[in-house]
Short mmCIF file of C-alpha atoms and ligand atoms in Angstrom, two decimals:
data_model
loop_
_atom_site.label_atom_id
_atom_site.label_comp_id
_atom_site.label_asym_id
_atom_site.label_seq_id
_atom_site.Cartn_x
_atom_site.Cartn_y
_atom_site.Cartn_z
CA MET K 1 6.13 14.85 13.46
CA PRO K 2 7.45 18.12 11.92
CA ARG K 3 5.50 21.36 12.02
CA ASP K 4 4.75 22.98 8.71
CA ASP K 5 7.82 25.06 8.48
CA ALA K 6 10.38 23.02 10.50
CA PRO K 7 13.13 21.42 8.49
CA LEU K 8 13.38 17.67 8.55
CA THR K 9 15.85 16.42 11.18
CA ARG K 10 18.37 13.69 10.55
CA GLU K 11 16.53 11.50 13.13
CA GLN K 12 13.23 11.93 11.18
CA VAL K 13 14.90 10.90 7.95
CA PHE K 14 16.56 7.98 9.69
CA ASP K 15 13.18 6.86 11.03
CA ALA K 16 11.58 7.20 7.60
CA TYR K 17 14.35 5.14 6.00
CA ARG K 18 13.99 2.46 8.66
CA THR K 19 10.15 2.43 7.92
CA VAL K 20 10.85 1.94 4.18
CA LEU K 21 13.19 -0.97 4.95
CA ARG K 22 10.60 -2.41 7.33
CA ALA K 23 7.91 -2.27 4.71
CA ARG K 24 10.11 -3.97 2.09
CA ALA K 25 11.29 -6.71 4.44
CA LEU K 26 7.72 -7.36 5.84
CA ASP K 27 6.41 -7.48 2.34
CA ASP K 28 9.09 -10.00 1.15
CA ARG K 29 8.15 -12.17 4.06
CA ARG K 30 4.40 -11.91 3.30
CA PHE K 31 5.16 -12.94 -0.30
CA VAL K 32 7.01 -16.13 0.90
CA LEU K 33 4.28 -16.94 3.37
CA ASN K 34 1.71 -16.55 0.62
CA ARG K 35 3.58 -18.91 -1.65
CA ALA K 36 3.84 -21.27 1.29
CA GLY K 37 0.08 -21.28 1.49
CA LYS K 38 -0.05 -19.50 4.82
CA LEU K 39 -1.34 -16.11 3.78
CA ALA K 40 -4.21 -15.86 1.40
CA PHE K 41 -3.80 -12.68 -0.53
CA ILE K 42 -1.30 -9.84 -0.53
CA ILE K 43 -1.03 -6.49 -2.29
CA SER K 44 2.52 -5.27 -2.40
CA PRO K 45 3.81 -1.72 -1.93
CA ARG K 46 6.99 -2.57 -3.70
CA GLY K 47 8.23 0.41 -5.61
CA HIS K 48 5.82 2.75 -3.77
CA GLU K 49 7.44 2.66 -0.32
CA VAL K 50 9.62 5.77 -0.50
CA ALA K 51 6.83 7.96 -1.73
CA GLN K 52 4.36 6.69 0.86
CA VAL K 53 6.66 7.14 3.81
CA ALA K 54 7.91 10.55 2.55
CA ALA K 55 4.27 11.73 2.35
CA ILE K 56 3.27 10.60 5.79
CA THR K 57 6.52 12.05 7.32
CA ALA K 58 5.33 15.48 6.22
CA LEU K 59 2.02 15.01 8.21
CA GLU K 60 0.90 14.39 11.73
CA PRO K 61 -0.63 11.02 12.57
CA GLY K 62 -2.79 11.37 15.62
CA ARG K 63 -3.82 14.87 14.50
CA ASP K 64 -4.50 14.47 10.81
CA ARG K 65 -6.89 11.90 9.28
CA PHE K 66 -5.78 9.29 6.71
CA CYS K 67 -7.95 7.56 4.06
CA LEU K 68 -5.44 5.05 2.84
CA TYR K 69 -5.91 2.47 0.06
CA TYR K 70 -4.96 -1.20 -0.16
CA ARG K 71 -1.40 -0.60 -1.51
CA ASN K 72 -0.52 1.67 1.49
CA PHE K 73 1.36 -0.91 3.53
CA ALA K 74 4.36 1.38 3.95
CA ALA K 75 2.14 4.36 4.66
CA ALA K 76 0.32 2.38 7.39
CA LEU K 77 3.73 1.63 9.04
CA ALA K 78 4.58 5.38 8.81
CA CYS K 79 1.23 6.18 10.52
CA GLY K 80 2.31 4.02 13.45
CA PHE K 81 1.10 0.47 12.77
CA THR K 82 3.68 -1.96 14.11
CA PRO K 83 5.13 -4.87 12.12
CA GLU K 84 3.38 -7.28 14.42
CA GLU K 85 -0.09 -5.51 13.82
CA LEU K 86 0.41 -5.68 10.08
CA MET K 87 1.36 -9.39 10.28
CA LEU K 88 -1.73 -10.05 12.48
CA SER K 89 -3.75 -8.44 9.74
CA ALA K 90 -2.02 -10.49 6.98
CA PHE K 91 -2.76 -13.73 8.96
CA ALA K 92 -6.34 -12.49 9.60
CA ARG K 93 -5.88 -13.13 13.40
CA ALA K 94 -8.42 -11.92 16.06
CA ALA K 95 -5.99 -9.22 17.34
CA ASP K 96 -5.65 -7.52 13.89
CA PRO K 97 -6.24 -3.91 14.93
CA SER K 98 -7.94 -2.92 11.57
CA SER K 99 -10.88 -5.39 11.65
CA GLY K 100 -10.18 -8.29 13.96
CA GLY K 101 -9.22 -10.40 10.90
CA ARG K 102 -12.42 -9.71 9.00
CA GLN K 103 -11.26 -7.33 6.17
CA THR K 104 -9.05 -8.07 3.31
CA PRO K 105 -5.41 -7.26 4.41
CA GLY K 106 -4.73 -3.74 3.16
CA ASN K 107 -7.87 -2.13 4.55
CA PHE K 108 -6.09 -0.25 7.35
CA GLY K 109 -8.01 1.32 10.22
CA SER K 110 -6.95 2.74 13.56
CA ARG K 111 -9.13 5.32 15.37
CA ARG K 112 -6.31 6.50 17.61
CA ARG K 113 -3.97 7.08 14.63
CA GLY K 114 -6.78 8.85 12.58
CA VAL K 115 -6.60 6.10 10.00
CA VAL K 116 -10.12 5.70 8.52
CA ILE K 117 -10.81 2.16 7.42
CA GLY K 118 -11.73 1.80 3.74
CA SER K 119 -13.24 -0.87 1.59
CA SER K 120 -11.81 -2.90 -1.28
CA THR K 121 -13.68 -0.94 -3.88
CA VAL K 122 -11.58 1.49 -5.97
CA GLY K 123 -12.30 5.15 -5.23
CA PRO K 124 -14.81 5.64 -2.40
CA GLN K 125 -12.13 6.98 0.00
CA ILE K 126 -11.86 10.02 -2.26
CA PRO K 127 -15.36 11.63 -1.57
CA LYS K 128 -15.16 10.36 1.96
CA ALA K 129 -11.98 12.35 2.46
CA ALA K 130 -13.67 15.45 1.13
CA GLY K 131 -16.45 15.09 3.73
CA ILE K 132 -13.90 14.52 6.51
CA GLY K 133 -12.05 17.57 5.31
CA LEU K 134 -15.19 19.66 5.54
CA ALA K 135 -15.81 18.36 9.15
CA LEU K 136 -12.15 19.23 10.05
CA LYS K 137 -12.61 22.69 8.61
CA TRP K 138 -15.74 23.26 10.77
CA LYS K 139 -13.88 22.04 13.85
CA GLY K 140 -11.20 24.57 13.07
CA GLU K 141 -8.30 22.73 14.76
CA GLY K 142 -5.92 22.99 11.78
CA ALA K 143 -6.01 19.22 11.06
CA LEU K 144 -6.26 17.95 7.49
CA CYS K 145 -7.29 14.78 5.69
CA TYR K 146 -4.83 12.94 3.45
CA VAL K 147 -6.24 10.51 0.86
CA SER K 148 -4.30 8.23 -1.47
CA PHE K 149 -5.24 6.21 -4.49
CA GLY K 150 -3.89 4.90 -7.80
CA GLU K 151 -4.20 6.48 -11.15
CA GLY K 152 -6.87 3.92 -12.04
CA ALA K 153 -9.08 5.35 -9.32
CA THR K 154 -9.05 8.68 -11.11
CA SER K 155 -11.30 7.20 -13.74
CA GLN K 156 -14.00 6.71 -11.17
CA GLY K 157 -16.83 9.20 -10.69
CA ASP K 158 -15.70 9.36 -7.01
CA PHE K 159 -12.55 11.17 -8.02
CA HIS K 160 -14.47 14.00 -9.64
CA GLU K 161 -17.03 14.27 -6.88
CA GLY K 162 -14.35 14.32 -4.18
CA LEU K 163 -12.13 16.90 -5.81
CA ASN K 164 -14.98 19.12 -6.99
CA PHE K 165 -16.56 19.18 -3.51
CA ALA K 166 -13.33 19.76 -1.61
CA ALA K 167 -12.22 22.50 -4.00
CA ILE K 168 -15.58 24.33 -3.86
CA HIS K 169 -15.62 24.16 -0.02
CA HIS K 170 -11.84 24.80 0.44
CA CYS K 171 -11.56 21.61 2.51
CA PRO K 172 -8.20 20.86 4.02
CA VAL K 173 -7.51 17.77 1.94
CA ILE K 174 -4.35 16.37 0.29
CA PHE K 175 -5.26 14.09 -2.71
CA PHE K 176 -2.20 11.87 -3.19
CA CYS K 177 -2.23 9.77 -6.41
CA GLU K 178 0.36 7.10 -6.56
CA ASN K 179 0.69 6.64 -10.28
CA ASN K 180 2.39 3.34 -11.02
CA HIS K 181 1.07 3.46 -14.59
CA TRP K 182 -0.95 0.21 -14.26
CA ALA K 183 -4.36 -0.59 -12.94
CA ILE K 184 -4.07 -4.32 -12.77
CA SER K 185 -3.49 -5.01 -16.49
CA VAL K 186 -4.81 -1.68 -17.82
CA PRO K 187 -2.10 0.79 -18.79
CA GLN K 188 -2.15 4.53 -17.89
CA ALA K 189 -2.92 5.54 -21.48
CA LEU K 190 -6.30 3.86 -21.14
CA GLN K 191 -7.10 5.73 -17.89
CA VAL K 192 -5.85 9.25 -18.47
CA ALA K 193 -5.56 11.16 -21.78
CA GLY K 194 -2.61 13.63 -21.78
CA PRO K 195 0.48 13.59 -19.65
CA GLY K 196 -1.04 12.43 -16.34
CA VAL K 197 -3.27 13.09 -13.33
CA ALA K 198 -1.77 16.40 -11.98
CA GLU K 199 -3.16 18.38 -14.91
CA ARG K 200 -6.69 17.51 -13.89
CA ALA K 201 -6.31 19.84 -10.81
CA ALA K 202 -6.74 22.85 -13.00
CA ALA K 203 -10.32 21.90 -13.78
CA TYR K 204 -11.13 22.18 -10.09
CA GLY K 205 -9.22 25.43 -9.57
CA ILE K 206 -6.64 23.86 -7.22
CA PRO K 207 -2.92 23.30 -7.50
CA GLY K 208 -1.72 20.09 -9.15
CA VAL K 209 1.85 18.91 -8.55
CA ARG K 210 3.76 16.09 -10.14
CA VAL K 211 6.71 14.64 -8.32
CA ARG K 212 9.09 11.76 -8.68
CA GLY K 213 8.02 9.12 -6.20
CA ASP K 214 11.58 7.82 -5.67
CA ASP K 215 12.73 11.21 -4.51
CA PHE K 216 12.12 11.26 -0.71
CA PHE K 217 12.87 14.89 -0.21
CA GLY K 218 10.84 15.99 -3.32
CA VAL K 219 7.73 14.13 -2.13
CA TYR K 220 8.19 15.40 1.45
CA ASP K 221 8.37 19.02 0.25
CA ALA K 222 5.36 18.70 -2.00
CA VAL K 223 3.17 17.23 0.75
CA ARG K 224 4.47 19.65 3.30
CA ASP K 225 3.60 22.62 1.04
CA ALA K 226 0.15 21.09 0.51
CA ALA K 227 -0.27 20.72 4.24
CA SER K 228 0.62 24.35 4.85
CA ARG K 229 -2.05 25.46 2.34
CA ALA K 230 -4.64 23.15 3.84
CA ARG K 231 -3.94 24.25 7.41
CA ALA K 232 -4.03 27.91 6.37
CA GLY K 233 -7.50 27.44 4.98
CA GLU K 234 -6.40 27.60 1.37
CA GLY K 235 -8.03 24.38 0.33
CA PRO K 236 -7.01 21.08 -1.23
CA THR K 237 -4.05 20.05 -3.48
CA LEU K 238 -3.64 17.26 -5.88
CA ILE K 239 -0.27 15.59 -5.88
CA GLU K 240 0.72 12.95 -8.42
CA ALA K 241 3.72 10.84 -7.36
CA GLU K 242 5.23 8.81 -10.18
CA VAL K 243 6.09 5.42 -8.88
CA LEU K 244 7.02 1.98 -10.09
CA ARG K 245 4.93 -1.20 -9.61
CA LEU K 246 7.72 -3.63 -9.01
CA GLN K 247 5.36 -6.50 -8.20
CA SER K 248 2.23 -7.79 -9.86
CA HIS K 249 -1.02 -6.08 -8.86
CA SER K 250 -1.53 -8.71 -6.16
CA THR K 251 -0.39 -12.24 -5.40
CA ASP K 252 -3.33 -13.44 -7.49
CA ASP K 253 -1.87 -11.75 -10.61
CA ASP K 254 1.16 -12.30 -12.82
CA GLN K 255 2.26 -9.20 -14.68
CA ARG K 256 4.68 -11.11 -16.83
CA THR K 257 1.57 -12.20 -18.81
CA TYR K 258 0.80 -8.62 -19.96
CA ARG K 259 3.91 -6.52 -19.41
CA ASP K 260 7.03 -6.44 -21.51
CA ALA K 261 10.01 -8.30 -19.97
CA THR K 262 12.50 -5.61 -20.97
CA GLU K 263 10.39 -2.94 -19.31
CA LEU K 264 10.09 -5.08 -16.16
CA ALA K 265 13.87 -5.58 -16.03
CA ALA K 266 14.44 -1.83 -16.54
CA GLU K 267 12.08 -0.94 -13.71
CA ALA K 268 13.63 -3.49 -11.33
CA ALA K 269 16.92 -1.65 -11.86
CA ARG K 270 15.28 1.62 -10.80
CA ASP K 271 14.18 0.39 -7.37
CA PRO K 272 13.75 3.59 -5.19
CA ILE K 273 15.21 2.09 -2.05
CA PRO K 274 18.78 2.09 -3.16
CA ARG K 275 18.27 5.61 -4.44
CA MET K 276 17.09 6.69 -1.03
CA ARG K 277 20.10 4.98 0.58
CA ASP K 278 22.49 6.69 -1.83
CA ALA K 279 20.87 10.14 -1.18
CA LEU K 280 21.43 9.67 2.59
CA ILE K 281 24.93 8.35 2.19
CA GLU K 282 25.70 11.42 -0.04
CA ARG K 283 24.45 13.78 2.71
CA GLY K 284 26.69 11.97 5.15
CA TRP K 285 23.63 10.79 7.15
CA LEU K 286 24.16 7.07 6.56
CA THR K 287 27.13 4.81 5.97
CA THR K 288 27.15 1.37 4.47
CA GLU K 289 27.84 0.07 8.02
CA SER K 290 24.84 1.81 9.58
CA ASP K 291 22.70 0.69 6.59
CA ASP K 292 23.67 -2.90 7.23
CA ALA K 293 23.08 -2.60 10.96
CA MET K 294 19.59 -1.17 10.33
CA ARG K 295 18.78 -4.02 7.81
CA GLU K 296 19.83 -6.52 10.43
CA GLN K 297 17.66 -4.94 13.09
CA VAL K 298 14.67 -4.81 10.71
CA SER K 299 15.15 -8.45 9.77
CA ARG K 300 14.99 -9.46 13.45
CA GLU K 301 11.82 -7.34 13.83
CA VAL K 302 10.19 -9.19 10.84
CA GLU K 303 11.20 -12.46 12.42
CA ARG K 304 9.58 -11.63 15.71
CA ALA K 305 6.50 -10.09 14.14
CA THR K 306 5.90 -13.17 11.94
CA GLU K 307 6.35 -15.60 14.77
CA ALA K 308 4.00 -13.71 17.13
CA ALA K 309 1.35 -13.24 14.48
CA GLU K 310 1.48 -16.86 13.34
CA ALA K 311 1.04 -18.04 16.89
CA ALA K 312 -1.86 -15.67 17.62
CA PRO K 313 -5.39 -17.01 17.83
CA ASP K 314 -7.93 -16.84 14.96
CA PRO K 315 -11.13 -14.86 15.44
CA ASP K 316 -13.86 -16.71 17.43
CA PRO K 317 -16.23 -18.28 14.80
CA GLY K 318 -19.02 -17.25 17.17
CA SER K 319 -18.26 -13.60 16.35
CA LEU K 320 -18.74 -14.14 12.56
CA SER K 321 -21.78 -11.84 12.17
CA ARG K 322 -20.51 -9.08 14.37
CA HIS K 323 -20.58 -5.71 12.60
CA VAL K 324 -22.42 -7.36 9.74
CA TYR K 325 -25.95 -7.75 11.17
CA ALA K 326 -27.55 -5.65 13.95
CA ASP K 327 -27.69 -7.50 17.21
CA ALA K 328 -31.14 -8.84 17.91
C1 TPP L 401 -15.19 -0.06 -8.13
C2 TPP L 401 -14.13 -1.12 -8.41
N1 TPP L 401 -13.85 -1.49 -9.75
C3 TPP L 401 -12.95 -2.48 -9.93
C4 TPP L 401 -12.28 -3.02 -8.90
C5 TPP L 401 -11.20 -4.10 -9.18
N2 TPP L 401 -9.88 -3.51 -9.01
C6 TPP L 401 -9.24 -3.61 -7.88
S1 TPP L 401 -7.81 -2.83 -7.85
C7 TPP L 401 -8.05 -2.23 -9.45
C8 TPP L 401 -7.07 -1.46 -10.16
C9 TPP L 401 -6.80 -0.09 -9.57
O1 TPP L 401 -5.70 0.50 -10.08
P1 TPP L 401 -5.07 1.82 -9.52
O2 TPP L 401 -6.22 2.72 -8.95
O3 TPP L 401 -4.23 2.43 -10.55
O4 TPP L 401 -4.26 1.38 -8.23
P2 TPP L 401 -2.99 0.37 -8.17
O5 TPP L 401 -3.65 -0.93 -7.78
O6 TPP L 401 -2.34 0.34 -9.47
O7 TPP L 401 -2.12 0.85 -7.12
C10 TPP L 401 -9.26 -2.72 -9.94
C11 TPP L 401 -9.76 -2.40 -11.27
C12 TPP L 401 -12.60 -2.69 -7.58
N3 TPP L 401 -11.98 -3.21 -6.50
N4 TPP L 401 -13.51 -1.70 -7.38
#
């Protein structure tokens, strides 16, 4: 992972693009498996992938801490989860590294990668990240805590408590809002008055930055700057990445029932993955041939991950109450 002031290398960008493609291909497969009745419930990162991977690329998994939320499938891959691990989680198999198949898929946890498992409620990861940030500050090792959430989560009291506390105590925290403009069927205008979330940072006396979530380099720069501030003891930053929700909220939702068909078609045409591909081609870092080869490779990985996870054993029913009730 890059140090604060090191420029991104071509290899890092290549890796990031591969992670973006992996996230999309795995998600497509999960969707088909859900419709085939094999996976219970999926929350898609479709439209958020570039922003998520760009943000994590600017950080240091293993050193930093990550409080992710349920839509962070691509961020989890960027933190080091393998396609097979995420498929084990989707199938709720015993070997799922996050919870042994107990949690809703999307609650990512991995001690060695510094990914702090969350819950399915909206918002509690935000004050938790402030507390983790304070602990990291006390440890004085220069690590930071990254926490992500949707714009709907900014209506929760948790958002105010987390930002206020982190700002007062100069905690090394990056608050990363993935604003896809919808909280299930509730539009942004009913969550946030004014232009958006970034402006709220001023109330806490911290910087607030708005970036286009389909601009890999823009998101990377914003997160890298926030990381430099955090590591230098200058406190938290609020970043708002504007993204598209190209899928319904979850596989239990159908956004065609409450969103305008023309708007959905217009957003589908603005998919951030082709934009990232074109930016790399423009820089001479990717060719259509190497793009095709990478997609081929990713599709084989998805195949292998799916087969392995589908064949893996379910949790032992005898372990049902583990981590729920104290052992007698
Ligand atoms: C405290 C709480 N209230 C309501 C819900 C139901 N719920 C789950 S996701 C969600 C929408 C959240 O929207 P947003 O934060 O914008 O994130 P997005 O899903 O759009 O990425 C709601 C209301 C919940 N899980 N927890």
